Coordinates of C-alpha atoms in Angstrom, one line a residue:
M1 CA -18.9 11.5 -12.1
K2 CA -22.1 9.6 -12.2
I3 CA -22.1 6.2 -13.8
A4 CA -24.8 5.0 -16.2
C5 CA -25.9 1.6 -15.0
Q6 CA -28.1 -1.2 -16.2
E7 CA -29.8 -3.9 -14.2
A8 CA -27.4 -6.8 -15.1
A9 CA -23.8 -7.5 -16.1
T10 CA -22.1 -10.5 -17.5
P11 CA -21.4 -12.8 -14.6
S12 CA -17.7 -13.1 -13.7
A13 CA -15.9 -16.4 -13.4
Q14 CA -16.3 -18.4 -10.2
P15 CA -14.0 -16.6 -7.6
I16 CA -11.4 -18.3 -5.5
S17 CA -12.6 -18.1 -1.9
F18 CA -10.4 -16.8 0.9
S19 CA -13.1 -17.0 3.6
S20 CA -11.9 -18.0 7.0
R21 CA -14.6 -20.7 7.0
T22 CA -12.8 -22.6 4.2
A23 CA -11.4 -26.0 5.3
K24 CA -7.7 -26.1 6.0
S25 CA -7.1 -28.6 3.3
Q26 CA -8.6 -26.2 0.8
R27 CA -6.6 -23.3 2.0
R28 CA -3.4 -25.0 0.9
T29 CA -4.6 -24.8 -2.7
R30 CA -4.9 -21.0 -2.7
P31 CA -2.5 -18.9 -4.7
T32 CA -1.7 -16.9 -1.5
D33 CA -2.1 -17.4 2.2
L34 CA -3.5 -13.9 2.7
F35 CA -7.0 -12.8 3.8
S36 CA -7.8 -15.6 6.3
L37 CA -9.8 -13.1 8.4
D38 CA -12.5 -13.9 11.0
Q39 CA -14.9 -11.1 10.2
L40 CA -14.2 -10.5 6.5
D41 CA -15.2 -12.9 3.6
V42 CA -12.8 -12.3 0.8
S43 CA -12.6 -13.8 -2.7
W44 CA -10.5 -13.1 -5.8
D45 CA -11.8 -12.9 -9.3
Q46 CA -8.9 -13.2 -11.8
S47 CA -11.1 -12.5 -14.8
T48 CA -11.9 -9.0 -13.7
T49 CA -8.8 -8.5 -11.4
T50 CA -11.3 -7.7 -8.6
L51 CA -10.9 -8.4 -4.9
W52 CA -14.4 -8.9 -3.4
T53 CA -14.6 -8.3 0.3
Y54 CA -17.7 -8.6 2.5
M55 CA -17.9 -7.6 6.2
D56 CA -19.3 -10.5 8.2
P57 CA -19.5 -9.2 11.8
K58 CA -20.0 -11.8 14.5
G59 CA -22.0 -9.4 16.7
R60 CA -23.8 -6.2 15.9
P61 CA -23.3 -4.9 12.3
S62 CA -21.1 -2.1 13.4
F63 CA -17.3 -1.4 13.6
S64 CA -16.2 -3.4 16.6
P65 CA -12.5 -3.3 17.5
E66 CA -12.2 -6.8 16.2
L67 CA -13.7 -5.9 12.8
L68 CA -11.5 -2.8 12.6
N69 CA -8.5 -5.0 13.3
D70 CA -9.5 -7.3 10.4
I71 CA -10.0 -4.4 8.0
A72 CA -6.6 -2.9 8.9
T73 CA -5.0 -6.3 8.4
W74 CA -6.8 -6.7 5.1
Q75 CA -5.5 -3.3 3.9
A76 CA -1.9 -4.4 4.8
E77 CA -2.4 -7.7 3.0
V78 CA -3.8 -6.1 -0.1
E79 CA -0.6 -4.0 -0.3
E80 CA 1.5 -7.1 0.3
A81 CA -0.3 -9.0 -2.4
C82 CA 0.1 -6.2 -5.0
L83 CA 3.7 -5.4 -4.2
S84 CA 4.8 -9.0 -4.2
G85 CA 3.1 -9.7 -7.5
D86 CA 0.9 -12.4 -6.0
L87 CA -2.3 -10.6 -7.2
N88 CA -2.8 -7.9 -9.7
I89 CA -5.6 -6.1 -7.9
R90 CA -7.2 -3.4 -10.0
Y91 CA -10.5 -3.1 -8.2
A92 CA -11.3 -3.6 -4.5
V93 CA -14.9 -3.9 -3.5
L94 CA -16.3 -3.8 0.0
G95 CA -19.8 -4.9 0.9
S96 CA -21.6 -6.6 3.8
R97 CA -23.0 -10.0 4.4
F98 CA -25.4 -8.8 7.2
P99 CA -28.9 -8.9 5.8
G100 CA -30.3 -5.4 5.1
V101 CA -27.3 -3.5 6.6
F102 CA -24.0 -2.3 5.2
S103 CA -23.0 -0.9 8.6
L104 CA -24.6 0.8 11.6
G105 CA -21.3 2.6 12.3
G106 CA -19.4 3.0 15.5
D107 CA -19.4 0.6 18.5
L108 CA -22.0 2.5 20.6
E109 CA -21.7 0.1 23.6
L110 CA -17.9 0.7 23.7
F111 CA -18.5 4.5 23.4
S112 CA -21.0 4.4 26.3
A113 CA -18.7 2.5 28.6
C114 CA -15.7 4.8 27.8
I115 CA -17.8 7.9 28.4
Q116 CA -19.1 6.6 31.7
E117 CA -15.6 5.8 32.8
G118 CA -14.2 9.1 31.5
D119 CA -11.7 7.2 29.4
R120 CA -10.8 9.8 26.7
D121 CA -7.7 7.8 25.7
A122 CA -9.8 4.8 24.7
L123 CA -12.2 6.9 22.7
V124 CA -9.3 8.6 20.8
R125 CA -7.6 5.3 20.1
Y126 CA -10.8 3.9 18.7
G127 CA -11.4 7.0 16.6
R128 CA -7.9 7.2 15.3
E129 CA -8.0 3.5 14.2
C130 CA -11.1 4.3 12.3
V131 CA -9.7 7.3 10.5
R132 CA -6.4 5.6 9.7
I133 CA -8.4 3.0 7.9
L134 CA -10.5 5.6 6.0
Y135 CA -7.4 7.6 5.1
R136 CA -5.8 4.5 3.6
Y137 CA -9.0 4.0 1.5
T138 CA -8.9 7.6 0.5
V139 CA -5.4 7.4 -0.9
G140 CA -6.2 4.0 -2.6
L141 CA -3.8 2.2 -0.3
D142 CA -1.1 4.0 -2.3
L143 CA -1.7 1.5 -5.1
P144 CA -3.1 1.8 -8.7
L145 CA -6.5 0.4 -7.7
V146 CA -10.1 1.7 -7.7
T147 CA -12.0 1.2 -4.5
I148 CA -15.8 0.5 -4.7
G149 CA -18.4 0.5 -1.9
L150 CA -21.3 -1.9 -2.5
V151 CA -24.3 -0.9 -0.5
Q152 CA -27.0 -3.5 -0.3
G153 CA -28.3 -2.4 3.1
D154 CA -28.5 0.6 5.3
A155 CA -25.4 2.7 6.1
F156 CA -25.6 4.9 9.2
G157 CA -23.1 6.9 11.2
G158 CA -19.6 5.5 10.7
G159 CA -21.0 3.2 8.0
F160 CA -21.9 6.2 5.9
E161 CA -18.7 7.9 6.7
S162 CA -16.6 4.9 5.6
L163 CA -18.3 5.0 2.1
L164 CA -17.2 8.6 1.6
S165 CA -13.6 7.4 1.4
F166 CA -14.3 5.2 -1.6
N167 CA -13.8 6.2 -5.3
V168 CA -17.1 4.7 -6.4
V169 CA -20.3 3.9 -4.4
V170 CA -23.0 1.6 -5.9
A171 CA -26.2 1.5 -3.8
E172 CA -29.3 -0.6 -4.3
R173 CA -32.6 1.2 -4.3
G174 CA -34.4 1.0 -1.0
T175 CA -31.2 1.4 1.1
S176 CA -30.9 4.3 3.5
F177 CA -28.1 6.6 4.7
G178 CA -27.8 8.9 7.7
L179 CA -25.7 10.5 10.4
P180 CA -27.8 10.1 13.5
E181 CA -25.1 11.2 16.0
T182 CA -26.9 14.6 16.7
L183 CA -29.9 12.6 18.1
F184 CA -27.8 11.8 21.2
G185 CA -25.9 15.1 21.4
L186 CA -22.8 14.1 19.4
F187 CA -21.4 14.7 15.9
P188 CA -19.9 12.2 13.4
G189 CA -16.2 12.3 14.2
M190 CA -14.7 9.9 11.7
G191 CA -14.5 11.9 8.5
A192 CA -17.9 13.2 7.6
H193 CA -17.0 16.8 7.9
C194 CA -13.8 16.4 5.9
F195 CA -15.3 14.4 3.1
L196 CA -18.7 16.0 2.8
S197 CA -17.3 19.6 2.9
R198 CA -15.1 18.8 0.0
R199 CA -17.9 17.2 -2.0
L200 CA -20.9 19.4 -1.1
G201 CA -19.4 22.6 0.3
S202 CA -19.3 23.5 4.0
A203 CA -22.9 24.9 4.3
Q204 CA -24.6 21.8 2.7
A205 CA -22.4 19.4 4.6
E206 CA -23.3 21.0 7.9
R207 CA -27.0 21.0 6.9
L208 CA -26.8 17.3 6.2
I209 CA -24.9 16.5 9.4
L210 CA -27.2 18.6 11.6
S211 CA -30.4 17.3 10.2
G212 CA -30.0 13.9 11.7
R213 CA -32.5 12.6 9.1
T214 CA -32.4 9.5 7.0
Y215 CA -31.7 9.9 3.3
T216 CA -32.6 7.5 0.5
A217 CA -30.1 6.0 -2.0
E218 CA -31.8 8.1 -4.7
E219 CA -31.2 11.3 -2.7
M220 CA -27.6 10.4 -2.2
Y221 CA -27.3 9.8 -5.9
D222 CA -28.7 13.2 -6.7
L223 CA -26.1 14.7 -4.3
G224 CA -23.3 12.9 -6.0
I225 CA -22.4 10.7 -3.0
V226 CA -23.7 7.6 -4.6
H227 CA -22.4 7.1 -8.2
A228 CA -24.7 4.4 -9.5
L229 CA -28.1 2.9 -8.4
A230 CA -29.1 -0.7 -8.7
E231 CA -32.4 -2.5 -8.3
P232 CA -32.7 -4.5 -5.1
G233 CA -30.5 -7.7 -5.3
Q234 CA -28.7 -6.4 -8.4
G235 CA -25.9 -4.4 -6.7
R236 CA -23.1 -6.9 -7.4
R237 CA -24.2 -7.2 -11.0
V238 CA -24.0 -3.4 -11.5
V239 CA -20.5 -3.4 -9.9
E240 CA -19.5 -6.2 -12.3
E241 CA -20.9 -4.2 -15.2
Y242 CA -19.0 -1.1 -14.1
I243 CA -15.7 -3.0 -13.9
I244 CA -16.2 -4.7 -17.3
Q245 CA -17.1 -1.4 -19.0
N246 CA -14.2 0.5 -17.5
V247 CA -11.4 -1.9 -17.2
R248 CA -9.7 -0.4 -20.2
R249 CA -9.9 3.0 -18.6
H250 CA -8.5 1.8 -15.3
S251 CA -5.2 3.7 -15.5
G252 CA -7.0 6.9 -16.5
H253 CA -9.5 6.6 -13.6
C254 CA -6.7 6.0 -11.1
A255 CA -4.9 9.2 -12.4
I256 CA -8.2 11.2 -12.1
Y257 CA -8.6 10.1 -8.5
R258 CA -5.0 11.0 -7.7
A259 CA -5.5 14.4 -9.3
S260 CA -8.7 15.0 -7.3
R261 CA -6.8 14.2 -4.1
A262 CA -4.0 16.6 -5.1
V263 CA -6.5 19.4 -5.7
S264 CA -8.5 18.9 -2.5
P265 CA -6.5 16.6 -0.2
V266 CA -7.8 15.1 3.1
T267 CA -4.9 14.7 5.5
L268 CA -4.5 12.1 8.3
G269 CA -3.7 15.0 10.7
E270 CA -7.0 16.7 9.9
L271 CA -8.9 13.5 10.5
E272 CA -7.2 12.9 13.8
L273 CA -7.7 16.4 15.0
I274 CA -11.5 16.0 14.5
V275 CA -11.4 12.7 16.4
D276 CA -9.9 14.6 19.3
M277 CA -12.7 17.1 19.2
W278 CA -15.2 14.2 18.9
A279 CA -13.8 12.5 22.0
D280 CA -14.0 15.8 24.0
A281 CA -17.6 16.3 23.0
A282 CA -18.5 12.7 23.8
L283 CA -17.2 13.1 27.4
K284 CA -19.7 16.0 27.8
L285 CA -22.8 14.0 26.9
S286 CA -25.6 14.1 29.5
P287 CA -27.2 11.1 31.2
T288 CA -30.2 11.6 28.9
D289 CA -27.9 11.4 25.9
L290 CA -26.3 8.2 27.2
K291 CA -29.8 6.7 27.7
M292 CA -30.6 7.4 24.0
M293 CA -27.3 5.8 23.0
R294 CA -28.2 2.7 25.1
R295 CA -31.6 2.5 23.4
L296 CA -29.9 2.5 20.1
V297 CA -27.6 -0.3 21.2
N298 CA -30.6 -2.3 22.3
A299 CA -32.3 -1.7 19.0
Q300 CA -29.2 -3.0 17.2
D301 CA -29.2 -6.1 19.3
R302 CA -32.8 -6.7 18.4
L303 CA -32.0 -6.2 14.7
R304 CA -29.1 -8.6 15.0
N305 CA -31.2 -11.3 16.6
E306 CA -34.0 -10.9 14.0
R307 CA -31.8 -10.8 10.9
R308 CA -29.5 -13.7 12.1
S309 CA -32.3 -16.0 13.2

């Protein structure tokens, strides 16, 4: 389902901040003690029953073990807040605070170290943590909520894969998507095959994965991966507009997404099996492949320093 979008939406009420940077005295005024997380900036908008969450990585804009831990904690706390009645979350939005980047994907420096040490167990642990998070997004955290990915910067590798687990993806024009793993002899092991094959068919999914090329937000929209396009800087407004327009259809949308999962389910066992294959393939990378991975890590470091300066 593609969503008709406009450039602006009615601004929502001022959200209540849950950012870990909030002063302790302010934290005591919150309606809940949840979401005090180091690498996630979380706020609650009661007027639209929306939980806004932005990744705010302290290092590279990729999925470090610390960021993964915060996301897993966030998922558990969303469930706690809903089941306890503290918050009636109908929409959960994930974006990024890193300028120009949604996520560059997996922790390549960690991968390189594990491969050089032959540590398959560490690779599998990392990969399984990733797919457990994606699986929880895929099933909507077993809650009646709609998940929305807000893309205001580039999404590569695991960053792209993570978006495939959301119900709705809104991307700003000018952003890019890609699965570059084949450039250093690997393949995307955290869900791309599972999600893309169901959405595009096996042949087109393999073509996209094997190409290693970068795709525009507009191309992703034409493929049905991105559901709505926004002008640069207007992504949040388009998400707000989508929520305002569809809040009365919320229950129906949740039912549709459940039905879609029933027709073509992605299982955790399937995702974990592919992680095992990915880890085995990673350990077979050549020294040349590892040099390419190292160059990408260095490029990410330069990007981090430029954008954060």
